[in-house]
Amino acid sequence: MAYLPGGAVPWLPAGASELPAERFVAFADTNNLVQLLNESVKTLDGASFTGIYLSHTLNRKNPAKIYTIKEIAIFYATGVDHTITVRGSGDGARTFPVSKVVALRATLNGQVDQVSIPLGVSGKDLRVQFEFDSDEVANWFGWQPVLIERGNAQYGTR
Amino acid sequence: MGFEGFRSDGVSHLLPINSAARLDHLRLERGALRKDFGWARIGLAAPSRILGLIEHKFIFQGQTFSRLARLFKEGGQPKIQVWDGAGWIDAAVSPDPIESDVNVSIISTLGNVFIADGKRILRWGEDRPLLLQEDDYPPGTILNAVGEFGAVLVDPGGAYNQNYETHYSVDLAGAQDIAVTLKLLVNNQILASRRIYVLAAGLPLSLPHELFEFSAADLAPPTNSVQIHLVSITRGDLHRTDVTDGIFLDSGVPEWKGAKSTTERAWDDTYNLEYIVNAADHPVTVQFYYTRNGIEWHIAGEWEHPQGASGTFTRPAIIPALTEAAAEWGFHYIIGGSGGSAGAAPLGVHYAWEAATTSTASVKLFNKAVDADPAAGVTYSLLGDPVSVFELLSPDAPGARYVFPFGDRLLALHDDGDRQALAWSADGDPSVWTGTDTGLIFLVDGQIDPIDDLMAGAAIGHNLAALYRRRSIMRIQETGNPLQSISAVDWIPGLGTEAPFSVQIIPGGNIFLGHNRMVYILEPSGQRTPVGAPIRNELVKVLTDNVELVDSAYDSALEEYWLGIPELGADHITAVWILDVGAAIRGEGIFWRRREANIRRFATLGTL
């Protein structure tokens, strides 16, 4: 076997030599393929994937009472218009009776924007799940639920 | 605002609302949440399960080389392929097997990749063999006289490390001291000289194979001449001792005479009479005579020895130009009294003279092809093409299950099933496992649980490495004593690991999955910080079997620790937990996230 050129990373995929990374995590999968984790790749071995965020219980004041998620506010910044899916559960994420696709508009110059999503899900263990099902990058800086204790006044958790 | 990552260490409605009950394929960056990176395949699949994946970096002649290598079995034999930018190319097949489909311990260190499977240690490296080159002096080149020389042209040039040797023999003979001076000229510049000086008593002397070692950067055509010159021959004085025989010159008076054995004139005309005197009871006077014609005797010296001055004496006498063939020595003594004990006797006459050509020197410059000399006139090595070598590291190396570098050594855990064995190679040479500076010890004592197997090891600080057992941690150091180069002492009882490949070196210490399913950061001080609390409940629940399949990686750029686990007894990694190590070290928080993937082995690669 002849020597390969030194001083470079010969295993970078074609067209990826400009990557700014100083290291890569690679792994061998169960199909005997070697996979390279890469900041510029948006799929998993060519297949799209979904990022999942599931909250803990939102109703904290009294777990025995029934509450309603009135709406969810998201604070984000993104360079490209895209959508996410927001789901609400009232039974501790066993079921998600409400699912909404939400459009996130591109923000300018890194400005943090806000979008509010009405959900209207009730139960004793309120959860919310976010699906990042688009390949576009969005940075979320926080989110905030607005809950209603049934028959009582509205309050927020933060 | 901000996200705290995954947490399962509490009741859901009491955990921070900005922590997550599930955080899959998302990443946390400076408090923000975003979709995680993707991954892409590198080339085609291997024909069988990949047992090891490694980045192999090595330095050769000042140049750094990088390889991504994967190890699998083909036809029962372990095989290594490397990625060349376009595809996986075969690098080597080892004639020695890997016993079963296990996740091998595989590391890149000391210029090679080392692989341990529990039965043996294999080495994979790219060796460049040295090819011997030979150039001869002209046949029959023998230097006998001052000014003679021999020359050889070196072709091709470019010796490995610019090292050359030129070979010759020396024969010296004769009766006088002799000194010979040789000079080595390379491209008409004197690079070395050698003086061989031999006393007459050491002659004849034959030096059948001598050499000059030299370094030359530009020894290649057209400036490629190597010469040996005989620049001087210096001969020493000849020595002679004449012994007078026991002939009485006059009746009743003990006198001796003897012939001068050569007509050579003594250097400086000095002749030394050696004699013995017994002056116990009377003074004794010794007289040294000589004759040029055997008839007329002359006194050369007279020495008085008072009563009591007994012993052996040497006295010089100057006799001008004593070159006659009939010259003789005479010896006479006079006793200053009668009776008692007194007398004298000669032992010899010593003198020396210069002689120009008695001893000879002969320097043969080697020609192997025609003269059948033991070596060629000039020998050197050229660097051959690289050869991929995949072989048993050493028959003396233990049957290790885990290997790791420490100092300039390779350390090995286990020996063919003995799980208490710790062995280390010689300093700087991982192929040497016997003799001074190497060792094999069994870390069993009264305080160690017999099942407390050695599991893993990693350097953790200056001359300090952590040695992980199932239920404890030891620390090891280099002692500086070649008779026991490595010392191991108990360090942290009650905490170990069952996942040898979970250990990673991170800034300031190690990180590992404890036997209790807690992830710890271990510092050289012995301080261990639990950083796995958010995921511990999850690991206790799902990491139920096949813990030895746990694998990990450390991403030094993003400061992330990747911990892959087989969930619910799976035969491969099904989930990866990722810790923001940088945030944990800086005290900013403990942030874990998760990814799902079907994984065998991890590797971390780097650019230069």
PDB file of C-alpha atoms in Angstrom, chain B residues 157-310:
ATOM      1  CA  GLY B 157      22.793   8.452  -3.280  1.00  0.00           C
ATOM      2  CA  GLY B 158      20.277   9.460  -0.706  1.00  0.00           C
ATOM      3  CA  ALA B 159      21.124   7.121   2.118  1.00  0.00           C
ATOM      4  CA  TYR B 160      18.595   6.706   4.906  1.00  0.00           C
ATOM      5  CA  ASN B 161      19.398   9.241   7.574  1.00  0.00           C
ATOM      6  CA  GLN B 162      22.456  10.135   5.440  1.00  0.00           C
ATOM      7  CA  ASN B 163      24.404   7.369   7.149  1.00  0.00           C
ATOM      8  CA  TYR B 164      27.257   5.591   5.368  1.00  0.00           C
ATOM      9  CA  GLU B 165      29.980   3.138   6.302  1.00  0.00           C
ATOM     10  CA  THR B 166      33.203   2.400   4.463  1.00  0.00           C
ATOM     11  CA  HIS B 167      35.095  -0.782   5.190  1.00  0.00           C
ATOM     12  CA  TYR B 168      38.768  -1.813   5.218  1.00  0.00           C
ATOM     13  CA  SER B 169      41.261  -4.058   6.973  1.00  0.00           C
ATOM     14  CA  VAL B 170      44.650  -3.276   8.486  1.00  0.00           C
ATOM     15  CA  ASP B 171      47.686  -5.538   8.859  1.00  0.00           C
ATOM     16  CA  LEU B 172      50.733  -4.419  10.827  1.00  0.00           C
ATOM     17  CA  ALA B 173      53.952  -6.388  11.239  1.00  0.00           C
ATOM     18  CA  GLY B 174      57.563  -5.894  12.277  1.00  0.00           C
ATOM     19  CA  ALA B 175      59.714  -5.463  15.375  1.00  0.00           C
ATOM     20  CA  GLN B 176      59.234  -1.808  16.226  1.00  0.00           C
ATOM     21  CA  ASP B 177      56.375   0.295  17.408  1.00  0.00           C
ATOM     22  CA  ILE B 178      54.287   1.534  14.519  1.00  0.00           C
ATOM     23  CA  ALA B 179      51.601   4.168  14.050  1.00  0.00           C
ATOM     24  CA  VAL B 180      49.449   4.424  10.945  1.00  0.00           C
ATOM     25  CA  THR B 181      47.150   7.332  10.141  1.00  0.00           C
ATOM     26  CA  LEU B 182      44.233   7.002   7.747  1.00  0.00           C
ATOM     27  CA  LYS B 183      41.990   9.777   6.569  1.00  0.00           C
ATOM     28  CA  LEU B 184      38.507   9.574   5.129  1.00  0.00           C
ATOM     29  CA  LEU B 185      37.734  12.020   2.366  1.00  0.00           C
ATOM     30  CA  VAL B 186      34.226  12.493   1.037  1.00  0.00           C
ATOM     31  CA  ASN B 187      33.949  14.706  -1.954  1.00  0.00           C
ATOM     32  CA  ASN B 188      37.512  15.839  -1.231  1.00  0.00           C
ATOM     33  CA  GLN B 189      36.710  16.972   2.250  1.00  0.00           C
ATOM     34  CA  ILE B 190      38.250  15.292   5.243  1.00  0.00           C
ATOM     35  CA  LEU B 191      35.458  13.888   7.355  1.00  0.00           C
ATOM     36  CA  ALA B 192      37.426  11.650   9.685  1.00  0.00           C
ATOM     37  CA  SER B 193      40.853  10.359  10.493  1.00  0.00           C
ATOM     38  CA  ARG B 194      42.088   7.406  12.465  1.00  0.00           C
ATOM     39  CA  ARG B 195      45.457   6.656  13.993  1.00  0.00           C
ATOM     40  CA  ILE B 196      46.345   3.095  14.855  1.00  0.00           C
ATOM     41  CA  TYR B 197      49.334   2.788  17.201  1.00  0.00           C
ATOM     42  CA  VAL B 198      50.729  -0.579  18.185  1.00  0.00           C
ATOM     43  CA  LEU B 199      53.698  -1.353  20.420  1.00  0.00           C
ATOM     44  CA  ALA B 200      56.285  -3.730  19.096  1.00  0.00           C
ATOM     45  CA  ALA B 201      55.164  -6.323  21.593  1.00  0.00           C
ATOM     46  CA  GLY B 202      51.713  -6.331  19.953  1.00  0.00           C
ATOM     47  CA  LEU B 203      52.958  -7.111  16.488  1.00  0.00           C
ATOM     48  CA  PRO B 204      52.007  -8.642  14.197  1.00  0.00           C
ATOM     49  CA  LEU B 205      48.455  -7.279  14.384  1.00  0.00           C
ATOM     50  CA  SER B 206      45.610  -7.973  12.004  1.00  0.00           C
ATOM     51  CA  LEU B 207      42.405  -5.922  12.090  1.00  0.00           C
ATOM     52  CA  PRO B 208      40.285  -7.866   9.620  1.00  0.00           C
ATOM     53  CA  HIS B 209      37.290  -5.537   9.447  1.00  0.00           C
ATOM     54  CA  GLU B 210      37.419  -1.871  10.311  1.00  0.00           C
ATOM     55  CA  LEU B 211      35.090   0.874   9.229  1.00  0.00           C
ATOM     56  CA  PHE B 212      34.495   4.568   9.102  1.00  0.00           C
ATOM     57  CA  GLU B 213      30.962   5.693   9.845  1.00  0.00           C
ATOM     58  CA  PHE B 214      30.051   9.022   8.377  1.00  0.00           C
ATOM     59  CA  SER B 215      27.129  11.175   7.434  1.00  0.00           C
ATOM     60  CA  ALA B 216      26.893  12.921   4.105  1.00  0.00           C
ATOM     61  CA  ALA B 217      23.966  14.898   2.797  1.00  0.00           C
ATOM     62  CA  ASP B 218      25.017  15.228  -0.799  1.00  0.00           C
ATOM     63  CA  LEU B 219      26.678  11.908  -1.495  1.00  0.00           C
ATOM     64  CA  ALA B 220      25.166  11.161  -4.854  1.00  0.00           C
ATOM     65  CA  PRO B 221      26.308  11.505  -8.452  1.00  0.00           C
ATOM     66  CA  PRO B 222      28.088  13.585  -9.566  1.00  0.00           C
ATOM     67  CA  THR B 223      29.606  14.455  -6.167  1.00  0.00           C
ATOM     68  CA  ASN B 224      29.843  10.954  -4.869  1.00  0.00           C
ATOM     69  CA  SER B 225      33.483  10.102  -4.158  1.00  0.00           C
ATOM     70  CA  VAL B 226      34.590   8.330  -1.003  1.00  0.00           C
ATOM     71  CA  GLN B 227      38.325   7.964  -0.466  1.00  0.00           C
ATOM     72  CA  ILE B 228      40.621   6.487   2.167  1.00  0.00           C
ATOM     73  CA  HIS B 229      44.157   7.877   2.256  1.00  0.00           C
ATOM     74  CA  LEU B 230      47.187   6.458   4.032  1.00  0.00           C
ATOM     75  CA  VAL B 231      48.682   9.725   5.200  1.00  0.00           C
ATOM     76  CA  SER B 232      51.449   8.646   7.564  1.00  0.00           C
ATOM     77  CA  ILE B 233      53.388   5.730   8.942  1.00  0.00           C
ATOM     78  CA  THR B 234      55.485   6.401  12.028  1.00  0.00           C
ATOM     79  CA  ARG B 235      57.783   3.782  13.429  1.00  0.00           C
ATOM     80  CA  GLY B 236      59.198   3.650  16.916  1.00  0.00           C
ATOM     81  CA  ASP B 237      62.678   2.805  18.264  1.00  0.00           C
ATOM     82  CA  LEU B 238      64.127  -0.670  18.280  1.00  0.00           C
ATOM     83  CA  HIS B 239      65.101  -1.999  21.635  1.00  0.00           C
ATOM     84  CA  ARG B 240      67.782  -4.467  22.537  1.00  0.00           C
ATOM     85  CA  THR B 241      69.042  -6.032  25.728  1.00  0.00           C
ATOM     86  CA  ASP B 242      72.429  -7.693  25.659  1.00  0.00           C
ATOM     87  CA  VAL B 243      73.241 -10.135  28.379  1.00  0.00           C
ATOM     88  CA  THR B 244      76.748 -10.678  29.474  1.00  0.00           C
ATOM     89  CA  ASP B 245      77.654 -14.256  29.966  1.00  0.00           C
ATOM     90  CA  GLY B 246      79.467 -15.768  32.854  1.00  0.00           C
ATOM     91  CA  ILE B 247      83.093 -15.872  31.810  1.00  0.00           C
ATOM     92  CA  PHE B 248      85.764 -15.084  34.294  1.00  0.00           C
ATOM     93  CA  LEU B 249      88.220 -12.579  32.912  1.00  0.00           C
ATOM     94  CA  ASP B 250      90.751 -12.964  35.660  1.00  0.00           C
ATOM     95  CA  SER B 251      91.204 -15.809  38.011  1.00  0.00           C
ATOM     96  CA  GLY B 252      89.771 -15.147  41.421  1.00  0.00           C
ATOM     97  CA  VAL B 253      87.905 -12.009  40.456  1.00  0.00           C
ATOM     98  CA  PRO B 254      84.359 -12.511  39.262  1.00  0.00           C
ATOM     99  CA  GLU B 255      84.037 -10.624  36.013  1.00  0.00           C
ATOM    100  CA  TRP B 256      81.763 -11.069  33.055  1.00  0.00           C
ATOM    101  CA  LYS B 257      81.748 -10.109  29.412  1.00  0.00           C
ATOM    102  CA  GLY B 258      79.311 -10.398  26.538  1.00  0.00           C
ATOM    103  CA  ALA B 259      78.981  -9.402  22.905  1.00  0.00           C
ATOM    104  CA  LYS B 260      77.155  -6.321  21.753  1.00  0.00           C
ATOM    105  CA  SER B 261      74.521  -8.061  19.716  1.00  0.00           C
ATOM    106  CA  THR B 262      74.108  -5.497  16.964  1.00  0.00           C
ATOM    107  CA  THR B 263      76.219  -2.968  15.193  1.00  0.00           C
ATOM    108  CA  GLU B 264      73.407  -0.405  15.507  1.00  0.00           C
ATOM    109  CA  ARG B 265      74.400   2.667  17.436  1.00  0.00           C
ATOM    110  CA  ALA B 266      72.240   3.427  20.436  1.00  0.00           C
ATOM    111  CA  TRP B 267      69.941   6.410  20.266  1.00  0.00           C
ATOM    112  CA  ASP B 268      71.828   9.273  21.979  1.00  0.00           C
ATOM    113  CA  ASP B 269      74.750   6.820  22.466  1.00  0.00           C
ATOM    114  CA  THR B 270      73.274   5.832  25.801  1.00  0.00           C
ATOM    115  CA  TYR B 271      73.629   2.295  27.141  1.00  0.00           C
ATOM    116  CA  ASN B 272      71.973   1.286  30.395  1.00  0.00           C
ATOM    117  CA  LEU B 273      73.657  -1.297  32.576  1.00  0.00           C
ATOM    118  CA  GLU B 274      71.340  -3.203  34.825  1.00  0.00           C
ATOM    119  CA  TYR B 275      72.896  -5.166  37.649  1.00  0.00           C
ATOM    120  CA  ILE B 276      72.333  -6.578  41.086  1.00  0.00           C
ATOM    121  CA  VAL B 277      74.449  -5.689  44.135  1.00  0.00           C
ATOM    122  CA  ASN B 278      74.889  -7.366  47.508  1.00  0.00           C
ATOM    123  CA  ALA B 279      76.628  -4.878  49.843  1.00  0.00           C
ATOM    124  CA  ALA B 280      75.437  -6.418  53.088  1.00  0.00           C
ATOM    125  CA  ASP B 281      78.786  -6.530  54.861  1.00  0.00           C
ATOM    126  CA  HIS B 282      81.098  -4.424  52.668  1.00  0.00           C
ATOM    127  CA  PRO B 283      80.803  -1.579  50.126  1.00  0.00           C
ATOM    128  CA  VAL B 284      80.814  -2.678  46.472  1.00  0.00           C
ATOM    129  CA  THR B 285      82.066  -0.775  43.423  1.00  0.00           C
ATOM    130  CA  VAL B 286      80.694  -1.749  40.004  1.00  0.00           C
ATOM    131  CA  GLN B 287      82.589  -1.068  36.789  1.00  0.00           C
ATOM    132  CA  PHE B 288      81.038  -1.075  33.264  1.00  0.00           C
ATOM    133  CA  TYR B 289      83.529  -1.827  30.484  1.00  0.00           C
ATOM    134  CA  TYR B 290      83.386  -1.974  26.736  1.00  0.00           C
ATOM    135  CA  THR B 291      85.737  -2.843  23.932  1.00  0.00           C
ATOM    136  CA  ARG B 292      85.518  -1.923  20.233  1.00  0.00           C
ATOM    137  CA  ASN B 293      87.941  -4.604  19.019  1.00  0.00           C
ATOM    138  CA  GLY B 294      87.767  -7.306  21.687  1.00  0.00           C
ATOM    139  CA  ILE B 295      91.259  -6.431  22.893  1.00  0.00           C
ATOM    140  CA  GLU B 296      91.357  -2.947  24.324  1.00  0.00           C
ATOM    141  CA  TRP B 297      88.946  -2.445  27.192  1.00  0.00           C
ATOM    142  CA  HIS B 298      87.622   0.930  28.260  1.00  0.00           C
ATOM    143  CA  ILE B 299      85.650   1.829  31.314  1.00  0.00           C
ATOM    144  CA  ALA B 300      82.290   3.396  30.500  1.00  0.00           C
ATOM    145  CA  GLY B 301      81.088   3.918  34.048  1.00  0.00           C
ATOM    146  CA  GLU B 302      81.836   3.192  37.676  1.00  0.00           C
ATOM    147  CA  TRP B 303      79.348   3.296  40.566  1.00  0.00           C
ATOM    148  CA  GLU B 304      79.954   2.860  44.247  1.00  0.00           C
ATOM    149  CA  HIS B 305      77.447   1.246  46.572  1.00  0.00           C
ATOM    150  CA  PRO B 306      78.046   1.753  50.299  1.00  0.00           C
ATOM    151  CA  GLN B 307      77.668  -1.017  52.806  1.00  0.00           C
ATOM    152  CA  GLY B 308      74.043  -1.995  53.180  1.00  0.00           C
ATOM    153  CA  ALA B 309      72.994  -0.682  49.721  1.00  0.00           C
ATOM    154  CA  SER B 310      71.859  -3.934  48.221  1.00  0.00           C
TER     155      SER B 310
END
